[in-house]
């Protein structure tokens, strides 16, 4: 049975790793996300660690930002075990990923789910290059 949890260890909280990710990472735009990623050299328990951010500049109300983050987290949680993790385990890589929401409006869950699925495939292609 696949693990569909999103644990604390899978979330990127380390200030040092976050700084390294945003200073040295590669990024690409895949609407409604700007995805920044970096191959992690330090061994971790999980193949990927993520951070999700929604700009306060576009969404003034915290309930709106939290709603978008919850939807993205849920979409990622359901797809990581079927698409991203098997790829990373085959490549024997560990990655740090930041999902920055760049959309101007609150999008529904189904749209975010589909776009995140395509974004993860695009991330895999970027990592192979």
Short mmCIF file of N, CA and C in Angstrom, two decimals:
data_model
loop_
_atom_site.label_atom_id
_atom_site.label_comp_id
_atom_site.label_asym_id
_atom_site.label_seq_id
_atom_site.Cartn_x
_atom_site.Cartn_y
_atom_site.Cartn_z
N UNK A 1 0.84 -1.19 0.00
CA UNK A 1 0.00 0.00 0.00
C UNK A 1 0.88 1.25 0.00
N UNK A 2 0.51 2.22 -0.80
CA UNK A 2 1.29 3.44 -0.92
C UNK A 2 1.04 4.35 0.28
N UNK A 3 2.06 5.12 0.62
CA UNK A 3 1.97 6.04 1.75
C UNK A 3 1.52 7.40 1.24
N UNK A 4 0.31 7.82 1.63
CA UNK A 4 -0.23 9.09 1.17
C UNK A 4 -0.16 10.17 2.23
N UNK A 5 0.73 10.00 3.21
CA UNK A 5 0.87 11.02 4.24
C UNK A 5 1.86 12.08 3.78
N UNK A 6 1.76 13.25 4.39
CA UNK A 6 2.74 14.31 4.17
C UNK A 6 3.29 14.66 5.55
N UNK A 7 4.41 14.05 5.89
CA UNK A 7 4.95 14.18 7.24
C UNK A 7 5.82 15.42 7.38
N UNK A 8 6.19 15.71 8.62
CA UNK A 8 7.04 16.85 8.93
C UNK A 8 8.39 16.75 8.21
N UNK A 9 8.93 15.54 8.11
CA UNK A 9 10.23 15.35 7.46
C UNK A 9 10.17 15.63 5.96
N UNK A 10 8.98 15.56 5.38
CA UNK A 10 8.83 15.83 3.95
C UNK A 10 8.66 17.32 3.66
N UNK A 11 8.43 18.10 4.70
CA UNK A 11 8.30 19.55 4.52
C UNK A 11 9.65 20.20 4.77
N UNK A 12 9.97 21.16 3.98
CA UNK A 12 11.26 21.84 4.06
C UNK A 12 11.14 22.99 5.05
N UNK A 13 11.80 22.86 6.20
CA UNK A 13 11.72 23.86 7.26
C UNK A 13 13.08 24.47 7.58
N UNK A 14 14.15 23.83 7.20
CA UNK A 14 15.49 24.28 7.54
C UNK A 14 15.83 25.58 6.80
N UNK A 15 16.16 26.60 7.57
CA UNK A 15 16.49 27.90 6.97
C UNK A 15 17.73 27.78 6.07
N UNK A 16 18.67 26.96 6.49
CA UNK A 16 19.90 26.75 5.70
C UNK A 16 19.57 26.13 4.35
N UNK A 17 18.73 25.09 4.35
CA UNK A 17 18.37 24.43 3.09
C UNK A 17 17.50 25.33 2.22
N UNK A 18 16.61 26.12 2.85
CA UNK A 18 15.78 27.06 2.08
C UNK A 18 16.64 28.11 1.38
N UNK A 19 17.61 28.65 2.11
CA UNK A 19 18.51 29.64 1.52
C UNK A 19 19.29 29.04 0.36
N UNK A 20 19.79 27.84 0.56
CA UNK A 20 20.54 27.15 -0.49
C UNK A 20 19.65 26.89 -1.71
N UNK A 21 18.41 26.49 -1.47
CA UNK A 21 17.47 26.21 -2.55
C UNK A 21 17.22 27.45 -3.40
N UNK A 22 16.92 28.58 -2.75
CA UNK A 22 16.58 29.78 -3.51
C UNK A 22 17.81 30.47 -4.10
N UNK A 23 18.99 30.27 -3.52
CA UNK A 23 20.19 30.88 -4.07
C UNK A 23 20.80 30.06 -5.21
N UNK A 24 20.79 28.75 -5.08
CA UNK A 24 21.49 27.88 -6.04
C UNK A 24 20.57 27.02 -6.89
N UNK A 25 19.28 27.03 -6.62
CA UNK A 25 18.36 26.13 -7.32
C UNK A 25 18.01 26.59 -8.72
N UNK A 26 17.53 25.65 -9.52
CA UNK A 26 17.01 25.94 -10.86
C UNK A 26 15.51 26.13 -10.74
N UNK A 27 14.95 26.94 -11.63
CA UNK A 27 13.50 27.15 -11.55
C UNK A 27 12.90 27.21 -12.94
N UNK A 28 11.62 26.93 -12.99
CA UNK A 28 10.87 27.07 -14.23
C UNK A 28 9.45 27.45 -13.88
N UNK A 29 8.77 28.06 -14.84
CA UNK A 29 7.40 28.52 -14.63
C UNK A 29 6.46 27.53 -15.30
N UNK A 30 5.50 27.06 -14.55
CA UNK A 30 4.47 26.18 -15.08
C UNK A 30 3.17 26.64 -14.43
N UNK A 31 2.44 27.53 -15.12
CA UNK A 31 1.29 28.19 -14.52
C UNK A 31 0.36 27.18 -13.90
N UNK A 32 -0.10 27.40 -12.68
CA UNK A 32 0.03 28.56 -11.80
C UNK A 32 1.17 28.46 -10.79
N UNK A 33 2.24 27.75 -11.13
CA UNK A 33 3.35 27.57 -10.19
C UNK A 33 4.67 28.07 -10.79
N UNK A 34 5.53 28.58 -9.93
CA UNK A 34 6.94 28.73 -10.25
C UNK A 34 7.62 27.69 -9.37
N UNK A 35 8.27 26.74 -10.01
CA UNK A 35 8.87 25.63 -9.28
C UNK A 35 10.38 25.81 -9.24
N UNK A 36 10.92 25.85 -8.03
CA UNK A 36 12.35 25.95 -7.83
C UNK A 36 12.80 24.62 -7.23
N UNK A 37 13.87 24.06 -7.78
CA UNK A 37 14.32 22.75 -7.30
C UNK A 37 15.84 22.70 -7.24
N UNK A 38 16.32 21.82 -6.39
CA UNK A 38 17.76 21.64 -6.20
C UNK A 38 18.01 20.22 -5.74
N UNK A 39 18.99 19.57 -6.34
CA UNK A 39 19.38 18.23 -5.89
C UNK A 39 20.01 18.36 -4.51
N UNK A 40 19.52 17.58 -3.57
CA UNK A 40 19.99 17.64 -2.18
C UNK A 40 21.16 16.68 -2.00
N UNK A 41 22.26 17.18 -1.47
CA UNK A 41 23.45 16.35 -1.27
C UNK A 41 23.43 15.62 0.08
N UNK A 42 22.74 16.20 1.06
CA UNK A 42 22.69 15.56 2.38
C UNK A 42 21.62 14.48 2.39
N UNK A 43 21.93 13.31 2.93
CA UNK A 43 20.95 12.22 2.93
C UNK A 43 19.75 12.53 3.83
N UNK A 44 18.58 12.25 3.33
CA UNK A 44 17.33 12.46 4.06
C UNK A 44 16.53 11.16 4.07
N UNK A 45 15.52 11.13 4.92
CA UNK A 45 14.67 9.95 5.02
C UNK A 45 13.77 9.81 3.78
N UNK A 46 13.33 10.94 3.22
CA UNK A 46 12.42 10.94 2.08
C UNK A 46 13.13 11.48 0.84
N UNK A 47 12.73 11.04 -0.35
CA UNK A 47 13.41 11.49 -1.56
C UNK A 47 13.16 12.96 -1.92
N UNK A 48 12.09 13.55 -1.39
CA UNK A 48 11.79 14.95 -1.71
C UNK A 48 11.34 15.69 -0.46
N UNK A 49 11.76 16.94 -0.38
CA UNK A 49 11.27 17.84 0.66
C UNK A 49 10.69 19.04 -0.05
N UNK A 50 9.51 19.49 0.38
CA UNK A 50 8.84 20.57 -0.33
C UNK A 50 8.51 21.74 0.59
N UNK A 51 8.33 22.89 -0.04
CA UNK A 51 7.81 24.07 0.63
C UNK A 51 6.81 24.70 -0.35
N UNK A 52 5.70 25.19 0.19
CA UNK A 52 4.66 25.81 -0.63
C UNK A 52 4.49 27.24 -0.16
N UNK A 53 4.51 28.18 -1.10
CA UNK A 53 4.32 29.57 -0.70
C UNK A 53 3.30 30.25 -1.61
N UNK A 54 2.51 31.11 -0.99
CA UNK A 54 1.51 31.91 -1.69
C UNK A 54 1.76 33.36 -1.29
N UNK A 55 1.90 34.27 -2.26
CA UNK A 55 2.30 35.64 -1.92
C UNK A 55 1.22 36.44 -1.20
N UNK A 56 1.64 37.12 -0.16
CA UNK A 56 0.75 37.99 0.59
C UNK A 56 0.37 39.22 -0.24
N UNK A 57 1.22 39.55 -1.17
CA UNK A 57 0.99 40.72 -2.02
C UNK A 57 -0.27 40.55 -2.88
N UNK A 58 -0.51 39.32 -3.36
CA UNK A 58 -1.68 39.06 -4.21
C UNK A 58 -2.91 38.66 -3.41
N UNK A 59 -2.69 37.96 -2.30
CA UNK A 59 -3.81 37.46 -1.50
C UNK A 59 -3.67 38.02 -0.09
N UNK A 60 -4.36 39.12 0.16
CA UNK A 60 -4.21 39.84 1.42
C UNK A 60 -4.75 39.04 2.61
N UNK A 61 -5.83 38.30 2.39
CA UNK A 61 -6.46 37.56 3.49
C UNK A 61 -5.75 36.22 3.69
N UNK A 62 -5.41 35.96 4.93
CA UNK A 62 -4.69 34.72 5.23
C UNK A 62 -5.55 33.49 4.94
N UNK A 63 -6.87 33.61 5.06
CA UNK A 63 -7.72 32.46 4.78
C UNK A 63 -7.62 32.06 3.31
N UNK A 64 -7.44 33.05 2.42
CA UNK A 64 -7.28 32.74 1.00
C UNK A 64 -5.94 32.06 0.74
N UNK A 65 -4.88 32.58 1.35
CA UNK A 65 -3.55 31.97 1.19
C UNK A 65 -3.55 30.54 1.72
N UNK A 66 -4.16 30.35 2.88
CA UNK A 66 -4.20 29.01 3.49
C UNK A 66 -5.02 28.03 2.66
N UNK A 67 -6.11 28.51 2.06
CA UNK A 67 -6.94 27.67 1.21
C UNK A 67 -6.13 27.17 0.01
N UNK A 68 -5.41 28.07 -0.62
CA UNK A 68 -4.59 27.68 -1.78
C UNK A 68 -3.50 26.71 -1.36
N UNK A 69 -2.84 26.98 -0.24
CA UNK A 69 -1.78 26.08 0.24
C UNK A 69 -2.33 24.70 0.57
N UNK A 70 -3.51 24.65 1.19
CA UNK A 70 -4.14 23.36 1.50
C UNK A 70 -4.44 22.57 0.24
N UNK A 71 -4.96 23.26 -0.77
CA UNK A 71 -5.28 22.57 -2.02
C UNK A 71 -4.03 22.03 -2.71
N UNK A 72 -2.97 22.83 -2.72
CA UNK A 72 -1.72 22.38 -3.34
C UNK A 72 -1.13 21.21 -2.56
N UNK A 73 -1.14 21.32 -1.23
CA UNK A 73 -0.61 20.24 -0.38
C UNK A 73 -1.35 18.93 -0.61
N UNK A 74 -2.67 19.03 -0.70
CA UNK A 74 -3.49 17.84 -0.90
C UNK A 74 -3.20 17.21 -2.27
N UNK A 75 -3.10 18.03 -3.29
CA UNK A 75 -2.82 17.52 -4.64
C UNK A 75 -1.44 16.86 -4.67
N UNK A 76 -0.45 17.47 -4.03
CA UNK A 76 0.90 16.89 -3.99
C UNK A 76 0.90 15.58 -3.20
N UNK A 77 0.22 15.58 -2.07
CA UNK A 77 0.19 14.40 -1.20
C UNK A 77 -0.35 13.18 -1.94
N UNK A 78 -1.37 13.38 -2.76
CA UNK A 78 -1.98 12.26 -3.47
C UNK A 78 -1.15 11.80 -4.67
N UNK A 79 -0.29 12.67 -5.20
CA UNK A 79 0.44 12.32 -6.42
C UNK A 79 1.89 11.93 -6.21
N UNK A 80 2.46 12.29 -5.08
CA UNK A 80 3.90 12.06 -4.87
C UNK A 80 4.27 10.58 -4.93
N UNK A 81 3.44 9.73 -4.38
CA UNK A 81 3.78 8.30 -4.29
C UNK A 81 3.68 7.60 -5.64
N UNK A 82 2.90 8.16 -6.56
CA UNK A 82 2.73 7.51 -7.86
C UNK A 82 3.62 8.08 -8.95
N UNK A 83 4.03 9.35 -8.82
CA UNK A 83 4.82 9.92 -9.91
C UNK A 83 6.23 10.33 -9.48
N UNK A 84 6.36 11.18 -8.48
CA UNK A 84 7.67 11.76 -8.15
C UNK A 84 8.59 10.78 -7.42
N UNK A 85 8.09 10.12 -6.38
CA UNK A 85 8.95 9.26 -5.57
C UNK A 85 9.53 8.08 -6.34
N UNK A 86 8.75 7.37 -7.16
CA UNK A 86 9.36 6.27 -7.93
C UNK A 86 10.48 6.76 -8.87
N UNK A 87 10.27 7.92 -9.48
CA UNK A 87 11.30 8.49 -10.36
C UNK A 87 12.57 8.79 -9.58
N UNK A 88 12.44 9.44 -8.42
CA UNK A 88 13.61 9.80 -7.62
C UNK A 88 14.33 8.57 -7.08
N UNK A 89 13.58 7.55 -6.70
CA UNK A 89 14.20 6.33 -6.20
C UNK A 89 14.94 5.59 -7.31
N UNK A 90 14.40 5.60 -8.53
CA UNK A 90 15.11 4.98 -9.66
C UNK A 90 16.39 5.73 -9.99
N UNK A 91 16.35 7.05 -9.89
CA UNK A 91 17.52 7.89 -10.18
C UNK A 91 18.47 7.96 -8.99
N UNK A 92 18.02 7.49 -7.83
CA UNK A 92 18.78 7.57 -6.57
C UNK A 92 19.18 9.01 -6.27
N UNK A 93 18.19 9.89 -6.33
CA UNK A 93 18.40 11.31 -6.05
C UNK A 93 17.45 11.76 -4.96
N UNK A 94 17.86 12.83 -4.29
CA UNK A 94 16.98 13.50 -3.33
C UNK A 94 16.91 14.95 -3.75
N UNK A 95 15.73 15.53 -3.63
CA UNK A 95 15.53 16.86 -4.18
C UNK A 95 14.78 17.76 -3.19
N UNK A 96 15.10 19.04 -3.26
CA UNK A 96 14.37 20.07 -2.53
C UNK A 96 13.52 20.81 -3.55
N UNK A 97 12.24 21.01 -3.25
CA UNK A 97 11.34 21.64 -4.21
C UNK A 97 10.53 22.73 -3.53
N UNK A 98 10.41 23.88 -4.21
CA UNK A 98 9.56 24.97 -3.74
C UNK A 98 8.48 25.21 -4.78
N UNK A 99 7.24 25.16 -4.34
CA UNK A 99 6.11 25.49 -5.21
C UNK A 99 5.64 26.89 -4.84
N UNK A 100 5.92 27.87 -5.70
CA UNK A 100 5.46 29.23 -5.48
C UNK A 100 4.24 29.45 -6.36
N UNK A 101 3.14 29.84 -5.74
CA UNK A 101 1.90 30.06 -6.47
C UNK A 101 1.96 31.43 -7.13
N UNK A 102 1.81 31.49 -8.45
CA UNK A 102 1.88 32.76 -9.16
C UNK A 102 0.55 33.16 -9.78
N UNK A 103 -0.51 32.37 -9.57
CA UNK A 103 -1.82 32.71 -10.11
C UNK A 103 -2.37 33.97 -9.45
N UNK A 104 -3.27 34.63 -10.16
CA UNK A 104 -3.84 35.87 -9.64
C UNK A 104 -5.18 35.66 -8.94
N UNK A 105 -5.77 34.48 -9.11
CA UNK A 105 -7.05 34.20 -8.47
C UNK A 105 -7.00 32.81 -7.82
N UNK A 106 -7.98 32.55 -6.99
CA UNK A 106 -8.07 31.25 -6.32
C UNK A 106 -8.64 30.25 -7.32
N UNK A 107 -7.86 29.23 -7.62
CA UNK A 107 -8.29 28.21 -8.58
C UNK A 107 -8.87 27.01 -7.85
N UNK A 108 -9.78 26.31 -8.52
CA UNK A 108 -10.41 25.17 -7.88
C UNK A 108 -9.43 23.99 -7.77
N UNK A 109 -9.76 23.06 -6.89
CA UNK A 109 -8.87 21.96 -6.56
C UNK A 109 -8.57 21.08 -7.77
N UNK A 110 -9.58 20.76 -8.57
CA UNK A 110 -9.37 19.85 -9.70
C UNK A 110 -8.36 20.43 -10.69
N UNK A 111 -8.44 21.72 -10.95
CA UNK A 111 -7.50 22.38 -11.86
C UNK A 111 -6.08 22.33 -11.29
N UNK A 112 -5.95 22.63 -10.00
CA UNK A 112 -4.63 22.58 -9.35
C UNK A 112 -4.06 21.17 -9.38
N UNK A 113 -4.91 20.17 -9.16
CA UNK A 113 -4.49 18.77 -9.18
C UNK A 113 -3.89 18.41 -10.54
N UNK A 114 -4.60 18.78 -11.61
CA UNK A 114 -4.14 18.46 -12.97
C UNK A 114 -2.85 19.20 -13.29
N UNK A 115 -2.78 20.48 -12.93
CA UNK A 115 -1.59 21.27 -13.22
C UNK A 115 -0.38 20.78 -12.41
N UNK A 116 -0.61 20.38 -11.17
CA UNK A 116 0.49 19.87 -10.36
C UNK A 116 1.01 18.55 -10.93
N UNK A 117 0.11 17.73 -11.44
CA UNK A 117 0.52 16.48 -12.06
C UNK A 117 1.44 16.75 -13.25
N UNK A 118 1.06 17.70 -14.09
CA UNK A 118 1.89 18.05 -15.24
C UNK A 118 3.18 18.72 -14.80
N UNK A 119 3.12 19.52 -13.74
CA UNK A 119 4.32 20.18 -13.22
C UNK A 119 5.32 19.17 -12.69
N UNK A 120 4.85 18.12 -12.03
CA UNK A 120 5.75 17.09 -11.52
C UNK A 120 6.43 16.34 -12.67
N UNK A 121 5.68 16.09 -13.75
CA UNK A 121 6.28 15.45 -14.93
C UNK A 121 7.33 16.37 -15.55
N UNK A 122 7.02 17.66 -15.59
CA UNK A 122 7.97 18.63 -16.12
C UNK A 122 9.22 18.70 -15.24
N UNK A 123 9.04 18.59 -13.93
CA UNK A 123 10.17 18.58 -13.00
C UNK A 123 11.07 17.38 -13.27
N UNK A 124 10.47 16.23 -13.52
CA UNK A 124 11.26 15.04 -13.83
C UNK A 124 12.08 15.24 -15.11
N UNK A 125 11.46 15.87 -16.12
CA UNK A 125 12.19 16.14 -17.36
C UNK A 125 13.35 17.10 -17.11
N UNK A 126 13.11 18.12 -16.28
CA UNK A 126 14.16 19.09 -15.96
C UNK A 126 15.33 18.42 -15.24
N UNK A 127 15.02 17.47 -14.37
CA UNK A 127 16.06 16.80 -13.60
C UNK A 127 16.92 15.88 -14.47
N UNK A 128 16.35 15.35 -15.53
CA UNK A 128 17.08 14.45 -16.41
C UNK A 128 18.10 15.22 -17.24
N UNK A 129 17.78 16.48 -17.56
CA UNK A 129 18.69 17.31 -18.39
C UNK A 129 20.05 17.46 -17.77
#
